[in-house]
Amino acid sequence: ASGGPAGADIGSQKDRVVTEEEWLQKWEMGNIGFHKEQGHPLLRKYLDVLLNGRSGLRIFFPLCGKAVEMKWLADMGHSVVGVEVSEQALKEFFAEHGLSYCEEPVPEISGAKKLQSTSGNISLYCCSIYDLSSSIVGKFDGVWDRGALVAVNPCDRQRYASLMTILMKKNSSYLLVTVSYDPNKHKGPPFYVPESEIKTLFGNHCEIKCLQKVDDFSDKHRQWGLDYFLEVLYILKFVA
Ligand code: SAH
């Protein structure tokens, strides 16, 4: 995970691109090893850090897939907004939780749809995150970013971070899960995002604290050719 001149430590991942079409195919093929049916233990553990004593928050799930944590937070009385290119993922989310929803076009974004739970507290945009703006989705009190920044093509990270910065209210909190492994041994996604890069991407607008590093190494990672795999959790506090 180290060595080489600054900026070179993500190895050949720097130039790797996964297209939207490839993501849609992963969903069609059921090639979704990233999905966690039981939800993410780090969100359970650090929920208080995200909420910070507040209730009725607007919480954003970038690149949401069918993350079950959206249901958890909605059930706690928060209002959840997600964005995902795969309509299949979003439909599976509602179906697997037995939630009814309605669909409407998003006038500002050609081809985009919004799928909203009938109860109104879960709104999922089916489009690219890069099509969103604060005039369309508003601003957020909190973000759960797992499988999102690490799924963004490395060449798009700055664009992604700038957009996230625009979508956050002042004093909002952003829980960010990254992964750490030897990027010369696996092409990703998920992509390795070094801590130095988190600082470059968000340091001008946020206080950044690393909350925990978790050994998440499993057989899957061994098959990828890796010999270690960590999840690294950060809390970003938007100060400006
Ligand atoms: N956060 C989810 C999904 C992680 S996989 C989880 O933790 O389970 C990354 C997801 O991002 C995929 O479902 C993929 O279809 C979606 N995606 C990729 N590029 C995207 C983009 N530009 N805009 C919106 N969604 C995108």
mmCIF file of C-alpha atoms and ligand atoms in Angstrom:
data_model
loop_
_atom_site.group_PDB
_atom_site.id
_atom_site.type_symbol
_atom_site.label_atom_id
_atom_site.label_comp_id
_atom_site.label_asym_id
_atom_site.label_seq_id
_atom_site.Cartn_x
_atom_site.Cartn_y
_atom_site.Cartn_z
ATOM 1 C CA ALA A 1 0.000 0.000 0.000
ATOM 2 C CA SER A 2 2.994 2.293 -0.036
ATOM 3 C CA GLY A 3 6.047 3.250 -2.030
ATOM 4 C CA GLY A 4 6.464 5.279 -5.163
ATOM 5 C CA PRO A 5 6.311 9.024 -5.576
ATOM 6 C CA ALA A 6 3.290 10.942 -4.258
ATOM 7 C CA GLY A 7 0.293 10.519 -6.524
ATOM 8 C CA ALA A 8 1.590 7.281 -7.974
ATOM 9 C CA ASP A 9 0.595 5.016 -5.134
ATOM 10 C CA ILE A 10 -2.694 3.903 -6.651
ATOM 11 C CA GLY A 11 -0.688 2.236 -9.394
ATOM 12 C CA SER A 12 -2.415 1.390 -12.657
ATOM 13 C CA GLN A 13 -5.862 1.970 -11.099
ATOM 14 C CA LYS A 14 -5.388 5.655 -11.910
ATOM 15 C CA ASP A 15 -6.487 5.053 -15.517
ATOM 16 C CA ARG A 16 -9.089 2.373 -14.979
ATOM 17 C CA VAL A 17 -12.627 3.171 -16.147
ATOM 18 C CA VAL A 18 -15.781 1.178 -15.463
ATOM 19 C CA THR A 19 -18.635 2.379 -17.673
ATOM 20 C CA GLU A 20 -22.275 2.756 -16.654
ATOM 21 C CA GLU A 21 -23.076 -0.025 -19.108
ATOM 22 C CA GLU A 22 -20.721 -2.335 -17.231
ATOM 23 C CA TRP A 23 -22.440 -1.494 -13.946
ATOM 24 C CA LEU A 24 -25.846 -2.232 -15.462
ATOM 25 C CA GLN A 25 -24.496 -5.573 -16.669
ATOM 26 C CA LYS A 26 -23.247 -6.442 -13.197
ATOM 27 C CA TRP A 27 -26.801 -5.955 -11.925
ATOM 28 C CA GLU A 28 -28.284 -7.972 -14.779
ATOM 29 C CA MET A 29 -25.867 -10.842 -14.199
ATOM 30 C CA GLY A 30 -26.406 -10.734 -10.441
ATOM 31 C CA ASN A 31 -22.710 -10.005 -10.131
ATOM 32 C CA ILE A 32 -23.194 -7.899 -6.995
ATOM 33 C CA GLY A 33 -20.779 -9.268 -4.426
ATOM 34 C CA PHE A 34 -20.623 -5.758 -2.932
ATOM 35 C CA HIS A 35 -24.224 -5.924 -1.662
ATOM 36 C CA LYS A 36 -24.521 -6.600 2.061
ATOM 37 C CA GLU A 37 -27.819 -8.236 2.888
ATOM 38 C CA GLN A 38 -27.394 -7.667 6.591
ATOM 39 C CA GLY A 39 -26.319 -4.064 6.223
ATOM 40 C CA HIS A 40 -23.005 -2.636 7.276
ATOM 41 C CA PRO A 41 -21.767 -3.141 10.841
ATOM 42 C CA LEU A 42 -19.843 0.152 10.757
ATOM 43 C CA LEU A 43 -23.053 2.125 10.212
ATOM 44 C CA ARG A 44 -24.649 0.423 13.211
ATOM 45 C CA LYS A 45 -21.596 1.100 15.304
ATOM 46 C CA TYR A 46 -21.124 4.745 14.293
ATOM 47 C CA LEU A 47 -24.747 5.756 13.765
ATOM 48 C CA ASP A 48 -24.550 8.194 16.683
ATOM 49 C CA VAL A 49 -21.571 9.892 15.103
ATOM 50 C CA LEU A 50 -23.548 10.380 11.897
ATOM 51 C CA LEU A 51 -26.708 11.588 13.620
ATOM 52 C CA ASN A 52 -24.969 13.556 16.350
ATOM 53 C CA GLY A 53 -28.110 13.718 18.475
ATOM 54 C CA ARG A 54 -30.237 15.083 15.663
ATOM 55 C CA SER A 55 -33.527 13.627 14.444
ATOM 56 C CA GLY A 56 -35.505 13.900 11.227
ATOM 57 C CA LEU A 57 -32.414 14.330 9.083
ATOM 58 C CA ARG A 58 -32.090 14.315 5.311
ATOM 59 C CA ILE A 59 -29.555 11.615 4.525
ATOM 60 C CA PHE A 60 -27.905 11.024 1.176
ATOM 61 C CA PHE A 61 -26.793 7.656 -0.208
ATOM 62 C CA PRO A 62 -24.601 8.244 -3.279
ATOM 63 C CA LEU A 63 -24.312 5.242 -5.646
ATOM 64 C CA CYS A 64 -26.818 3.501 -3.401
ATOM 65 C CA GLY A 65 -27.368 0.138 -5.094
ATOM 66 C CA LYS A 66 -30.005 -1.555 -2.954
ATOM 67 C CA ALA A 67 -28.302 -0.774 0.344
ATOM 68 C CA VAL A 68 -30.513 -1.998 3.190
ATOM 69 C CA GLU A 69 -29.246 0.833 5.411
ATOM 70 C CA MET A 70 -31.624 3.120 3.513
ATOM 71 C CA LYS A 71 -34.508 1.207 5.066
ATOM 72 C CA TRP A 72 -32.931 1.343 8.541
ATOM 73 C CA LEU A 73 -32.580 5.108 8.457
ATOM 74 C CA ALA A 74 -36.033 5.667 6.987
ATOM 75 C CA ASP A 75 -37.513 3.483 9.747
ATOM 76 C CA MET A 76 -35.779 5.704 12.301
ATOM 77 C CA GLY A 77 -37.668 8.705 10.950
ATOM 78 C CA HIS A 78 -35.057 10.184 8.665
ATOM 79 C CA SER A 79 -35.641 11.058 5.087
ATOM 80 C CA VAL A 80 -33.441 9.177 2.650
ATOM 81 C CA VAL A 81 -32.347 10.201 -0.828
ATOM 82 C CA GLY A 82 -30.299 7.869 -3.022
ATOM 83 C CA VAL A 83 -28.919 7.907 -6.535
ATOM 84 C CA GLU A 84 -28.154 4.884 -8.659
ATOM 85 C CA VAL A 85 -27.779 4.237 -12.405
ATOM 86 C CA SER A 86 -29.372 0.791 -12.247
ATOM 87 C CA GLU A 87 -33.155 0.877 -12.184
ATOM 88 C CA GLN A 88 -33.080 -2.855 -11.487
ATOM 89 C CA ALA A 89 -31.190 -2.187 -8.234
ATOM 90 C CA LEU A 90 -33.773 0.356 -7.106
ATOM 91 C CA LYS A 91 -36.717 -1.889 -7.960
ATOM 92 C CA GLU A 92 -35.092 -4.756 -6.092
ATOM 93 C CA PHE A 93 -34.682 -2.469 -3.093
ATOM 94 C CA PHE A 94 -38.380 -1.658 -2.900
ATOM 95 C CA ALA A 95 -39.433 -5.238 -3.679
ATOM 96 C CA GLU A 96 -37.117 -6.847 -1.112
ATOM 97 C CA HIS A 97 -38.449 -4.593 1.639
ATOM 98 C CA GLY A 98 -42.063 -4.943 0.563
ATOM 99 C CA LEU A 99 -42.351 -1.200 -0.022
ATOM 100 C CA SER A 100 -44.716 0.272 -2.552
ATOM 101 C CA TYR A 101 -43.488 3.222 -4.558
ATOM 102 C CA CYS A 102 -44.384 5.497 -7.390
ATOM 103 C CA GLU A 103 -42.309 6.592 -10.332
ATOM 104 C CA GLU A 104 -42.041 10.000 -11.903
ATOM 105 C CA PRO A 105 -39.741 11.646 -14.420
ATOM 106 C CA VAL A 106 -37.229 14.230 -13.214
ATOM 107 C CA PRO A 107 -37.903 17.220 -15.470
ATOM 108 C CA GLU A 108 -34.426 18.711 -15.045
ATOM 109 C CA ILE A 109 -32.622 15.502 -16.135
ATOM 110 C CA SER A 110 -33.457 13.898 -19.432
ATOM 111 C CA GLY A 111 -34.146 10.177 -19.078
ATOM 112 C CA ALA A 112 -33.989 10.241 -15.270
ATOM 113 C CA LYS A 113 -36.683 8.892 -12.973
ATOM 114 C CA LYS A 114 -37.437 9.308 -9.308
ATOM 115 C CA LEU A 115 -38.765 6.280 -7.450
ATOM 116 C CA GLN A 116 -40.401 7.348 -4.222
ATOM 117 C CA SER A 117 -41.776 5.145 -1.472
ATOM 118 C CA THR A 118 -45.488 5.647 -0.948
ATOM 119 C CA SER A 119 -44.735 6.753 2.605
ATOM 120 C CA GLY A 120 -42.666 9.512 0.984
ATOM 121 C CA ASN A 121 -39.501 9.193 3.063
ATOM 122 C CA ILE A 122 -37.328 7.303 0.551
ATOM 123 C CA SER A 123 -36.607 8.991 -2.785
ATOM 124 C CA LEU A 124 -34.293 7.198 -5.167
ATOM 125 C CA TYR A 125 -33.066 8.892 -8.322
ATOM 126 C CA CYS A 126 -32.317 6.640 -11.254
ATOM 127 C CA CYS A 127 -29.600 8.550 -13.111
ATOM 128 C CA SER A 128 -25.903 9.264 -12.881
ATOM 129 C CA ILE A 129 -24.841 11.109 -9.758
ATOM 130 C CA TYR A 130 -23.117 13.615 -12.025
ATOM 131 C CA ASP A 131 -26.550 14.719 -13.271
ATOM 132 C CA LEU A 132 -27.627 15.847 -9.790
ATOM 133 C CA SER A 133 -27.342 19.311 -8.335
ATOM 134 C CA SER A 134 -28.514 20.959 -5.129
ATOM 135 C CA SER A 135 -31.351 22.623 -7.031
ATOM 136 C CA ILE A 136 -32.709 19.152 -7.840
ATOM 137 C CA VAL A 137 -32.096 17.221 -4.614
ATOM 138 C CA GLY A 138 -31.493 19.953 -2.054
ATOM 139 C CA LYS A 139 -28.783 19.722 0.587
ATOM 140 C CA PHE A 140 -28.158 17.059 3.204
ATOM 141 C CA ASP A 141 -27.495 16.735 6.927
ATOM 142 C CA GLY A 142 -25.683 13.438 6.557
ATOM 143 C CA VAL A 143 -24.122 11.064 4.045
ATOM 144 C CA TRP A 144 -23.457 7.341 4.159
ATOM 145 C CA ASP A 145 -20.775 6.667 1.547
ATOM 146 C CA ARG A 146 -19.989 2.969 1.325
ATOM 147 C CA GLY A 147 -19.174 1.411 -2.011
ATOM 148 C CA ALA A 148 -19.528 4.869 -3.535
ATOM 149 C CA LEU A 149 -16.280 6.877 -3.598
ATOM 150 C CA VAL A 150 -14.473 3.548 -3.950
ATOM 151 C CA ALA A 151 -16.643 2.709 -6.984
ATOM 152 C CA VAL A 152 -16.106 6.065 -8.697
ATOM 153 C CA ASN A 153 -13.554 5.916 -11.500
ATOM 154 C CA PRO A 154 -10.286 7.338 -10.139
ATOM 155 C CA CYS A 155 -10.268 10.046 -12.864
ATOM 156 C CA ASP A 156 -13.700 11.253 -11.631
ATOM 157 C CA ARG A 157 -12.908 11.501 -7.923
ATOM 158 C CA GLN A 158 -12.388 15.256 -7.884
ATOM 159 C CA ARG A 159 -15.659 15.834 -9.697
ATOM 160 C CA TYR A 160 -17.451 13.495 -7.299
ATOM 161 C CA ALA A 161 -15.966 15.182 -4.220
ATOM 162 C CA SER A 162 -16.824 18.671 -5.505
ATOM 163 C CA LEU A 163 -20.423 17.616 -6.034
ATOM 164 C CA MET A 164 -20.648 16.010 -2.588
ATOM 165 C CA THR A 165 -19.278 19.213 -1.100
ATOM 166 C CA ILE A 166 -22.027 21.212 -2.806
ATOM 167 C CA LEU A 167 -24.727 18.830 -1.573
ATOM 168 C CA MET A 168 -23.739 19.070 2.095
ATOM 169 C CA LYS A 169 -25.148 21.572 4.582
ATOM 170 C CA LYS A 170 -22.789 23.378 6.897
ATOM 171 C CA ASN A 171 -22.001 21.215 9.955
ATOM 172 C CA SER A 172 -23.313 18.104 8.274
ATOM 173 C CA SER A 173 -21.592 14.784 8.819
ATOM 174 C CA TYR A 174 -20.376 12.371 6.203
ATOM 175 C CA LEU A 175 -19.426 8.790 7.059
ATOM 176 C CA LEU A 176 -17.041 7.506 4.421
ATOM 177 C CA VAL A 177 -15.912 3.899 4.083
ATOM 178 C CA THR A 178 -12.852 3.329 1.913
ATOM 179 C CA VAL A 179 -10.834 0.205 1.281
ATOM 180 C CA SER A 180 -7.125 -0.393 1.501
ATOM 181 C CA TYR A 181 -5.214 -3.105 -0.330
ATOM 182 C CA ASP A 182 -2.289 -3.424 -2.733
ATOM 183 C CA PRO A 183 -3.625 -1.752 -5.923
ATOM 184 C CA ASN A 184 -1.012 -3.497 -8.056
ATOM 185 C CA LYS A 185 -2.619 -6.839 -7.304
ATOM 186 C CA HIS A 186 -6.271 -6.148 -8.132
ATOM 187 C CA LYS A 187 -7.766 -3.792 -10.676
ATOM 188 C CA GLY A 188 -10.933 -2.843 -8.768
ATOM 189 C CA PRO A 189 -13.590 -1.748 -8.159
ATOM 190 C CA PRO A 190 -13.592 -1.247 -5.295
ATOM 191 C CA PHE A 191 -10.635 1.039 -5.874
ATOM 192 C CA TYR A 192 -8.001 1.762 -3.289
ATOM 193 C CA VAL A 193 -8.298 5.326 -1.987
ATOM 194 C CA PRO A 194 -5.301 6.432 0.088
ATOM 195 C CA GLU A 195 -5.789 8.673 3.100
ATOM 196 C CA SER A 196 -3.692 11.367 1.414
ATOM 197 C CA GLU A 197 -6.279 11.497 -1.341
ATOM 198 C CA ILE A 198 -9.173 11.937 1.101
ATOM 199 C CA LYS A 199 -7.323 14.997 2.356
ATOM 200 C CA THR A 200 -6.786 16.325 -1.157
ATOM 201 C CA LEU A 201 -10.422 15.737 -2.109
ATOM 202 C CA PHE A 202 -12.160 17.006 1.007
ATOM 203 C CA GLY A 203 -9.576 18.766 3.159
ATOM 204 C CA ASN A 204 -10.483 22.275 1.998
ATOM 205 C CA HIS A 205 -14.065 21.963 3.214
ATOM 206 C CA CYS A 206 -14.031 19.399 5.993
ATOM 207 C CA GLU A 207 -12.480 18.286 9.184
ATOM 208 C CA ILE A 208 -11.464 14.699 8.568
ATOM 209 C CA LYS A 209 -11.073 12.055 11.223
ATOM 210 C CA CYS A 210 -10.269 8.393 10.745
ATOM 211 C CA LEU A 211 -12.566 6.483 13.109
ATOM 212 C CA GLN A 212 -11.533 2.902 12.531
ATOM 213 C CA LYS A 213 -9.636 0.462 10.343
ATOM 214 C CA VAL A 214 -11.163 -2.984 10.112
ATOM 215 C CA ASP A 215 -9.547 -6.135 8.796
ATOM 216 C CA ASP A 216 -12.091 -7.352 6.236
ATOM 217 C CA PHE A 217 -9.918 -9.937 4.481
ATOM 218 C CA SER A 218 -11.878 -12.936 3.165
ATOM 219 C CA ASP A 219 -11.641 -15.742 0.600
ATOM 220 C CA LYS A 220 -13.015 -13.403 -2.033
ATOM 221 C CA HIS A 221 -10.002 -11.126 -1.556
ATOM 222 C CA ARG A 222 -7.623 -14.077 -1.591
ATOM 223 C CA GLN A 223 -9.106 -15.045 -4.971
ATOM 224 C CA TRP A 224 -8.491 -11.511 -6.189
ATOM 225 C CA GLY A 225 -4.806 -12.197 -5.466
ATOM 226 C CA LEU A 226 -4.597 -10.019 -2.355
ATOM 227 C CA ASP A 227 -3.002 -10.776 0.950
ATOM 228 C CA TYR A 228 -4.628 -8.028 2.990
ATOM 229 C CA PHE A 229 -7.815 -5.986 2.727
ATOM 230 C CA LEU A 230 -8.935 -3.303 5.141
ATOM 231 C CA GLU A 231 -11.975 -1.110 5.426
ATOM 232 C CA VAL A 232 -11.185 2.388 6.637
ATOM 233 C CA LEU A 233 -13.928 4.558 8.110
ATOM 234 C CA TYR A 234 -13.712 8.356 8.202
ATOM 235 C CA ILE A 235 -16.020 11.022 9.524
ATOM 236 C CA LEU A 236 -15.985 14.245 7.546
ATOM 237 C CA LYS A 237 -17.499 17.354 9.135
ATOM 238 C CA PHE A 238 -18.363 20.075 6.675
ATOM 239 C CA VAL A 239 -17.145 23.295 8.185
ATOM 240 C CA ALA A 240 -17.256 25.582 5.155
HETATM 241 N N1 SAH B 1 -23.398 1.631 -2.103
HETATM 242 C C1 SAH B 1 -23.972 0.361 -2.504
HETATM 243 C C2 SAH B 1 -23.571 -0.061 -3.918
HETATM 244 C C3 SAH B 1 -22.092 -0.181 -4.170
HETATM 245 S S1 SAH B 1 -21.614 -0.674 -5.812
HETATM 246 C C4 SAH B 1 -23.610 -0.699 -1.490
HETATM 247 O O1 SAH B 1 -22.849 -0.410 -0.576
HETATM 248 O O2 SAH B 1 -24.093 -1.833 -1.627
HETATM 249 C C5 SAH B 1 -21.619 0.858 -6.706
HETATM 250 C C6 SAH B 1 -22.967 1.207 -7.300
HETATM 251 O O3 SAH B 1 -22.861 2.446 -7.978
HETATM 252 C C7 SAH B 1 -23.496 0.210 -8.322
HETATM 253 O O4 SAH B 1 -24.783 -0.192 -7.943
HETATM 254 C C8 SAH B 1 -23.532 0.995 -9.642
HETATM 255 O O5 SAH B 1 -24.599 0.609 -10.466
HETATM 256 C C9 SAH B 1 -23.640 2.423 -9.158
HETATM 257 N N2 SAH B 1 -23.061 3.475 -10.010
HETATM 258 C C10 SAH B 1 -21.884 3.430 -10.677
HETATM 259 N N3 SAH B 1 -21.629 4.609 -11.271
HETATM 260 C C11 SAH B 1 -22.656 5.432 -10.948
HETATM 261 C C12 SAH B 1 -22.965 6.800 -11.262
HETATM 262 N N4 SAH B 1 -22.155 7.556 -12.006
HETATM 263 N N5 SAH B 1 -24.099 7.327 -10.757
HETATM 264 C C13 SAH B 1 -24.945 6.589 -9.992
HETATM 265 N N6 SAH B 1 -24.703 5.284 -9.678
HETATM 266 C C14 SAH B 1 -23.577 4.714 -10.153
#
